[in-house]
Amino acid sequence: MSTTTASTALTHPITQKWPARHPERLQLYSLPTPNGVKVSILLEELGLPYEAHKVSFETNDQLSSAFLALNPNNKIPAIIDPDGPGGAPLALFESGAILLYLAEKTGRFLPQDAARRYETIQWLMFQMGGIGPMFGQVGFFHKFAGKDFEDKRPRDRYIAEARRLLGVLNQRLDGRSWIMGDDYTIADIAIFPWVRNLIGYYGAGDLVGYSDFPHVARALDAFVARPAVVRGLAIPA
């Protein structure tokens, strides 16, 4: 990458709050949440050079003008790739979009065959539209402020939906190593951090009857054993 491209990337307002020590590398702005680690795990799997910046919710970094200049929706993760399409810097937010971009940029973890490519994207959307939002609601009502609500109907509704989604996932994984069979893809990288969070950080394994989904459990165990996943789960420190 040319010095000109790196200099252009440095002009983004976010670099005033999070200066880039290595402006020639992809810049990641994130936290080790289920959505955040999707991107750090993929970057570790790809072996791409990158620089991670912690966006602390404790100090409302996500609401700073610098971060909002990169993601007006004030959510992590977000990236700046100084070597984007055509060699120009690309700023991008939404974890699913970032996974697609990096997979297409490198030609890895997304099948080249058109039919299998769209099938993989289908399961990525399954996580974005179903697993992420529903598991997150279970976390809110089981672990966070929602647990104090006297009316348990909202909690029970999300538990039932999380269990249904686990059933869909379990059926898909029956007889398959990964979502797409033998091929490990961005669909797995999107889904399994959320499953891990549901039964781990949220402590909702018993609530959703996790033991009833052995294929999910087997695939999650294989996922968290991958060295790149181990590293990615801890980024940014």
CSV table of C-alpha atoms in Angstrom, one decimal:
chain,number,residue,atom,x,y,z
A,1,MET,CA,0.0,0.0,0.0
A,2,SER,CA,1.3,3.4,-0.9
A,3,THR,CA,2.1,6.2,1.6
A,4,THR,CA,-0.6,8.3,0.0
A,5,THR,CA,-3.3,5.7,0.8
A,6,ALA,CA,-2.1,5.4,4.4
A,7,SER,CA,-2.1,9.1,4.8
A,8,THR,CA,-5.7,9.3,3.4
A,9,ALA,CA,-6.8,6.7,6.0
A,10,LEU,CA,-5.3,8.8,8.7
A,11,THR,CA,-7.5,11.8,7.8
A,12,HIS,CA,-10.7,10.0,9.2
A,13,PRO,CA,-11.9,11.7,12.3
A,14,ILE,CA,-11.8,8.5,14.3
A,15,THR,CA,-8.1,8.5,14.2
A,16,GLN,CA,-8.0,11.6,16.4
A,17,LYS,CA,-9.4,9.6,19.3
A,18,TRP,CA,-7.7,6.3,18.4
A,19,PRO,CA,-4.4,7.1,16.6
A,20,ALA,CA,-3.1,4.4,14.3
A,21,ARG,CA,0.3,3.2,15.2
A,22,HIS,CA,0.4,1.2,12.0
A,23,PRO,CA,-1.7,3.1,9.5
A,24,GLU,CA,-0.9,0.7,6.7
A,25,ARG,CA,-2.9,-2.0,8.5
A,26,LEU,CA,-6.6,-2.6,8.7
A,27,GLN,CA,-8.0,-0.7,11.7
A,28,LEU,CA,-10.5,-2.5,13.9
A,29,TYR,CA,-12.7,-0.7,16.5
A,30,SER,CA,-14.4,-3.2,18.7
A,31,LEU,CA,-15.0,-5.0,22.0
A,32,PRO,CA,-14.9,-8.7,22.8
A,33,THR,CA,-18.7,-9.1,22.5
A,34,PRO,CA,-20.4,-11.7,20.3
A,35,ASN,CA,-20.6,-9.3,17.5
A,36,GLY,CA,-17.2,-7.8,18.0
A,37,VAL,CA,-15.3,-11.1,18.1
A,38,LYS,CA,-16.8,-12.2,14.8
A,39,VAL,CA,-14.5,-9.8,13.0
A,40,SER,CA,-11.4,-10.4,15.2
A,41,ILE,CA,-11.8,-14.1,14.8
A,42,LEU,CA,-12.0,-13.8,11.0
A,43,LEU,CA,-9.0,-11.5,10.9
A,44,GLU,CA,-7.1,-14.1,13.0
A,45,GLU,CA,-8.2,-16.9,10.7
A,46,LEU,CA,-7.2,-14.9,7.6
A,47,GLY,CA,-3.8,-13.8,9.1
A,48,LEU,CA,-4.4,-10.3,7.9
A,49,PRO,CA,-2.3,-7.6,9.6
A,50,TYR,CA,-4.6,-5.3,11.7
A,51,GLU,CA,-4.6,-3.0,14.6
A,52,ALA,CA,-7.3,-3.3,17.3
A,53,HIS,CA,-8.7,-0.3,19.2
A,54,LYS,CA,-11.0,-0.8,22.2
A,55,VAL,CA,-14.3,1.1,22.1
A,56,SER,CA,-15.2,1.2,25.8
A,57,PHE,CA,-18.9,1.2,26.7
A,58,GLU,CA,-18.0,2.1,30.2
A,59,THR,CA,-16.8,5.5,29.1
A,60,ASN,CA,-19.4,5.8,26.3
A,61,ASP,CA,-16.8,5.7,23.6
A,62,GLN,CA,-19.4,4.5,21.1
A,63,LEU,CA,-21.3,7.8,21.5
A,64,SER,CA,-18.2,10.0,20.9
A,65,SER,CA,-18.2,12.2,17.8
A,66,ALA,CA,-15.1,10.4,16.6
A,67,PHE,CA,-16.8,7.0,16.6
A,68,LEU,CA,-20.1,8.3,15.2
A,69,ALA,CA,-18.1,9.6,12.3
A,70,LEU,CA,-17.3,6.0,11.4
A,71,ASN,CA,-20.6,4.4,12.6
A,72,PRO,CA,-23.6,6.7,13.0
A,73,ASN,CA,-25.4,3.8,14.5
A,74,ASN,CA,-23.0,3.8,17.5
A,75,LYS,CA,-22.4,0.0,17.5
A,76,ILE,CA,-19.3,-2.1,17.4
A,77,PRO,CA,-17.5,-3.4,15.4
A,78,ALA,CA,-16.4,-1.1,12.7
A,79,ILE,CA,-13.3,-1.1,10.5
A,80,ILE,CA,-11.2,1.1,8.2
A,81,ASP,CA,-9.4,-0.8,5.5
A,82,PRO,CA,-6.7,1.5,4.1
A,83,ASP,CA,-6.4,-0.8,1.1
A,84,GLY,CA,-10.0,-1.1,0.1
A,85,PRO,CA,-11.6,-1.5,-3.3
A,86,GLY,CA,-9.5,0.2,-6.0
A,87,GLY,CA,-6.8,0.8,-3.4
A,88,ALA,CA,-8.8,3.5,-1.6
A,89,PRO,CA,-9.6,3.4,2.1
A,90,LEU,CA,-12.9,1.8,3.0
A,91,ALA,CA,-14.8,2.6,6.3
A,92,LEU,CA,-17.4,-0.1,7.1
A,93,PHE,CA,-19.7,-1.0,10.0
A,94,GLU,CA,-22.2,-3.9,10.7
A,95,SER,CA,-20.5,-7.1,11.6
A,96,GLY,CA,-22.2,-9.1,8.9
A,97,ALA,CA,-21.2,-6.7,6.2
A,98,ILE,CA,-17.6,-6.7,7.5
A,99,LEU,CA,-17.5,-10.5,7.4
A,100,LEU,CA,-18.7,-10.5,3.8
A,101,TYR,CA,-16.3,-7.9,2.8
A,102,LEU,CA,-13.2,-9.6,4.3
A,103,ALA,CA,-14.2,-13.0,2.9
A,104,GLU,CA,-14.7,-11.6,-0.6
A,105,LYS,CA,-11.5,-9.5,-0.4
A,106,THR,CA,-9.4,-12.6,0.5
A,107,GLY,CA,-11.4,-15.3,-1.3
A,108,ARG,CA,-11.6,-17.3,1.9
A,109,PHE,CA,-14.3,-18.7,4.2
A,110,LEU,CA,-17.0,-18.0,1.6
A,111,PRO,CA,-17.6,-20.6,-1.2
A,112,GLN,CA,-16.8,-19.5,-4.7
A,113,ASP,CA,-19.7,-21.6,-6.2
A,114,ALA,CA,-22.6,-19.2,-6.5
A,115,ALA,CA,-25.2,-21.6,-5.0
A,116,ARG,CA,-23.1,-22.5,-2.0
A,117,ARG,CA,-22.1,-18.8,-1.6
A,118,TYR,CA,-25.7,-17.7,-1.3
A,119,GLU,CA,-26.5,-20.6,1.0
A,120,THR,CA,-23.7,-19.5,3.3
A,121,ILE,CA,-25.0,-15.9,3.2
A,122,GLN,CA,-28.4,-17.3,4.1
A,123,TRP,CA,-27.1,-18.7,7.3
A,124,LEU,CA,-25.2,-15.5,8.0
A,125,MET,CA,-28.5,-13.7,7.8
A,126,PHE,CA,-30.0,-16.3,10.1
A,127,GLN,CA,-27.6,-15.2,12.7
A,128,MET,CA,-28.0,-11.5,12.0
A,129,GLY,CA,-31.8,-11.5,12.0
A,130,GLY,CA,-32.5,-14.3,14.5
A,131,ILE,CA,-29.8,-15.7,16.7
A,132,GLY,CA,-28.2,-12.4,17.6
A,133,PRO,CA,-31.3,-10.4,18.5
A,134,MET,CA,-33.1,-13.3,20.2
A,135,PHE,CA,-30.2,-14.5,22.2
A,136,GLY,CA,-29.5,-10.9,23.2
A,137,GLN,CA,-33.0,-10.6,24.6
A,138,VAL,CA,-32.6,-13.7,26.6
A,139,GLY,CA,-29.5,-12.2,28.1
A,140,PHE,CA,-31.3,-9.0,28.9
A,141,PHE,CA,-34.2,-10.7,30.7
A,142,HIS,CA,-32.1,-13.4,32.4
A,143,LYS,CA,-28.8,-11.7,33.3
A,144,PHE,CA,-29.4,-7.9,33.2
A,145,ALA,CA,-32.1,-5.4,34.2
A,146,GLY,CA,-34.9,-7.4,32.7
A,147,LYS,CA,-34.4,-10.1,35.3
A,148,ASP,CA,-36.1,-7.9,37.8
A,149,PHE,CA,-39.4,-7.6,35.8
A,150,GLU,CA,-42.2,-9.2,37.7
A,151,ASP,CA,-43.9,-10.2,34.4
A,152,LYS,CA,-42.0,-13.2,33.1
A,153,ARG,CA,-43.9,-13.5,29.8
A,154,PRO,CA,-41.3,-11.4,27.8
A,155,ARG,CA,-38.5,-13.5,29.2
A,156,ASP,CA,-40.3,-16.8,28.5
A,157,ARG,CA,-41.1,-15.7,24.9
A,158,TYR,CA,-37.5,-15.0,24.1
A,159,ILE,CA,-36.4,-18.3,25.8
A,160,ALA,CA,-38.9,-20.2,23.6
A,161,GLU,CA,-37.6,-18.5,20.5
A,162,ALA,CA,-34.0,-19.1,21.4
A,163,ARG,CA,-34.8,-22.7,21.9
A,164,ARG,CA,-36.5,-22.9,18.5
A,165,LEU,CA,-33.5,-21.3,16.8
A,166,LEU,CA,-31.2,-23.8,18.5
A,167,GLY,CA,-33.4,-26.6,17.2
A,168,VAL,CA,-33.1,-25.2,13.6
A,169,LEU,CA,-29.3,-25.0,14.1
A,170,ASN,CA,-29.1,-28.5,15.6
A,171,GLN,CA,-31.0,-30.0,12.7
A,172,ARG,CA,-28.7,-28.3,10.2
A,173,LEU,CA,-25.6,-29.6,12.0
A,174,ASP,CA,-26.9,-33.2,12.1
A,175,GLY,CA,-24.4,-35.1,9.9
A,176,ARG,CA,-22.4,-31.9,9.2
A,177,SER,CA,-19.1,-30.7,10.8
A,178,TRP,CA,-20.0,-27.1,10.1
A,179,ILE,CA,-23.0,-25.1,8.8
A,180,MET,CA,-21.9,-25.7,5.3
A,181,GLY,CA,-20.7,-29.3,5.8
A,182,ASP,CA,-16.9,-29.8,5.7
A,183,ASP,CA,-16.3,-26.1,4.8
A,184,TYR,CA,-15.8,-23.8,7.8
A,185,THR,CA,-17.2,-20.4,6.7
A,186,ILE,CA,-18.2,-17.0,7.9
A,187,ALA,CA,-21.6,-18.5,8.8
A,188,ASP,CA,-19.9,-20.4,11.6
A,189,ILE,CA,-17.8,-17.4,12.6
A,190,ALA,CA,-21.1,-15.4,13.0
A,191,ILE,CA,-23.2,-18.0,14.8
A,192,PHE,CA,-21.0,-19.7,17.4
A,193,PRO,CA,-19.8,-16.7,19.3
A,194,TRP,CA,-23.5,-16.1,20.1
A,195,VAL,CA,-24.1,-19.7,21.1
A,196,ARG,CA,-21.1,-19.5,23.4
A,197,ASN,CA,-22.3,-16.3,24.9
A,198,LEU,CA,-25.8,-17.7,25.5
A,199,ILE,CA,-24.6,-20.6,27.6
A,200,GLY,CA,-21.5,-18.9,29.0
A,201,TYR,CA,-21.8,-15.2,29.8
A,202,TYR,CA,-25.6,-15.2,29.9
A,203,GLY,CA,-25.7,-18.4,31.9
A,204,ALA,CA,-28.9,-19.5,30.1
A,205,GLY,CA,-27.9,-23.0,29.1
A,206,ASP,CA,-30.4,-24.7,31.5
A,207,LEU,CA,-33.2,-22.2,30.6
A,208,VAL,CA,-33.0,-23.1,26.9
A,209,GLY,CA,-32.4,-26.8,27.4
A,210,TYR,CA,-29.0,-26.7,25.8
A,211,SER,CA,-28.3,-30.4,26.5
A,212,ASP,CA,-31.1,-31.1,24.0
A,213,PHE,CA,-28.9,-29.9,21.1
A,214,PRO,CA,-25.9,-32.2,20.9
A,215,HIS,CA,-24.9,-31.3,17.4
A,216,VAL,CA,-24.7,-27.6,18.3
A,217,ALA,CA,-22.7,-28.5,21.4
A,218,ARG,CA,-20.3,-30.6,19.4
A,219,ALA,CA,-19.8,-27.9,16.7
A,220,LEU,CA,-19.3,-25.2,19.4
A,221,ASP,CA,-16.6,-27.3,21.1
A,222,ALA,CA,-14.8,-27.6,17.7
A,223,PHE,CA,-15.2,-23.9,17.1
A,224,VAL,CA,-13.7,-22.7,20.4
A,225,ALA,CA,-10.8,-25.2,20.0
A,226,ARG,CA,-9.5,-23.4,16.9
A,227,PRO,CA,-6.3,-21.4,17.7
A,228,ALA,CA,-7.6,-18.4,15.7
A,229,VAL,CA,-10.8,-18.4,17.7
A,230,VAL,CA,-9.0,-18.5,21.0
A,231,ARG,CA,-7.0,-15.5,19.9
A,232,GLY,CA,-9.9,-13.6,18.4
A,233,LEU,CA,-12.1,-14.0,21.5
A,234,ALA,CA,-9.7,-11.9,23.5
A,235,ILE,CA,-9.4,-9.0,21.1
A,236,PRO,CA,-9.3,-6.1,21.8
A,237,ALA,CA,-7.7,-6.7,25.2
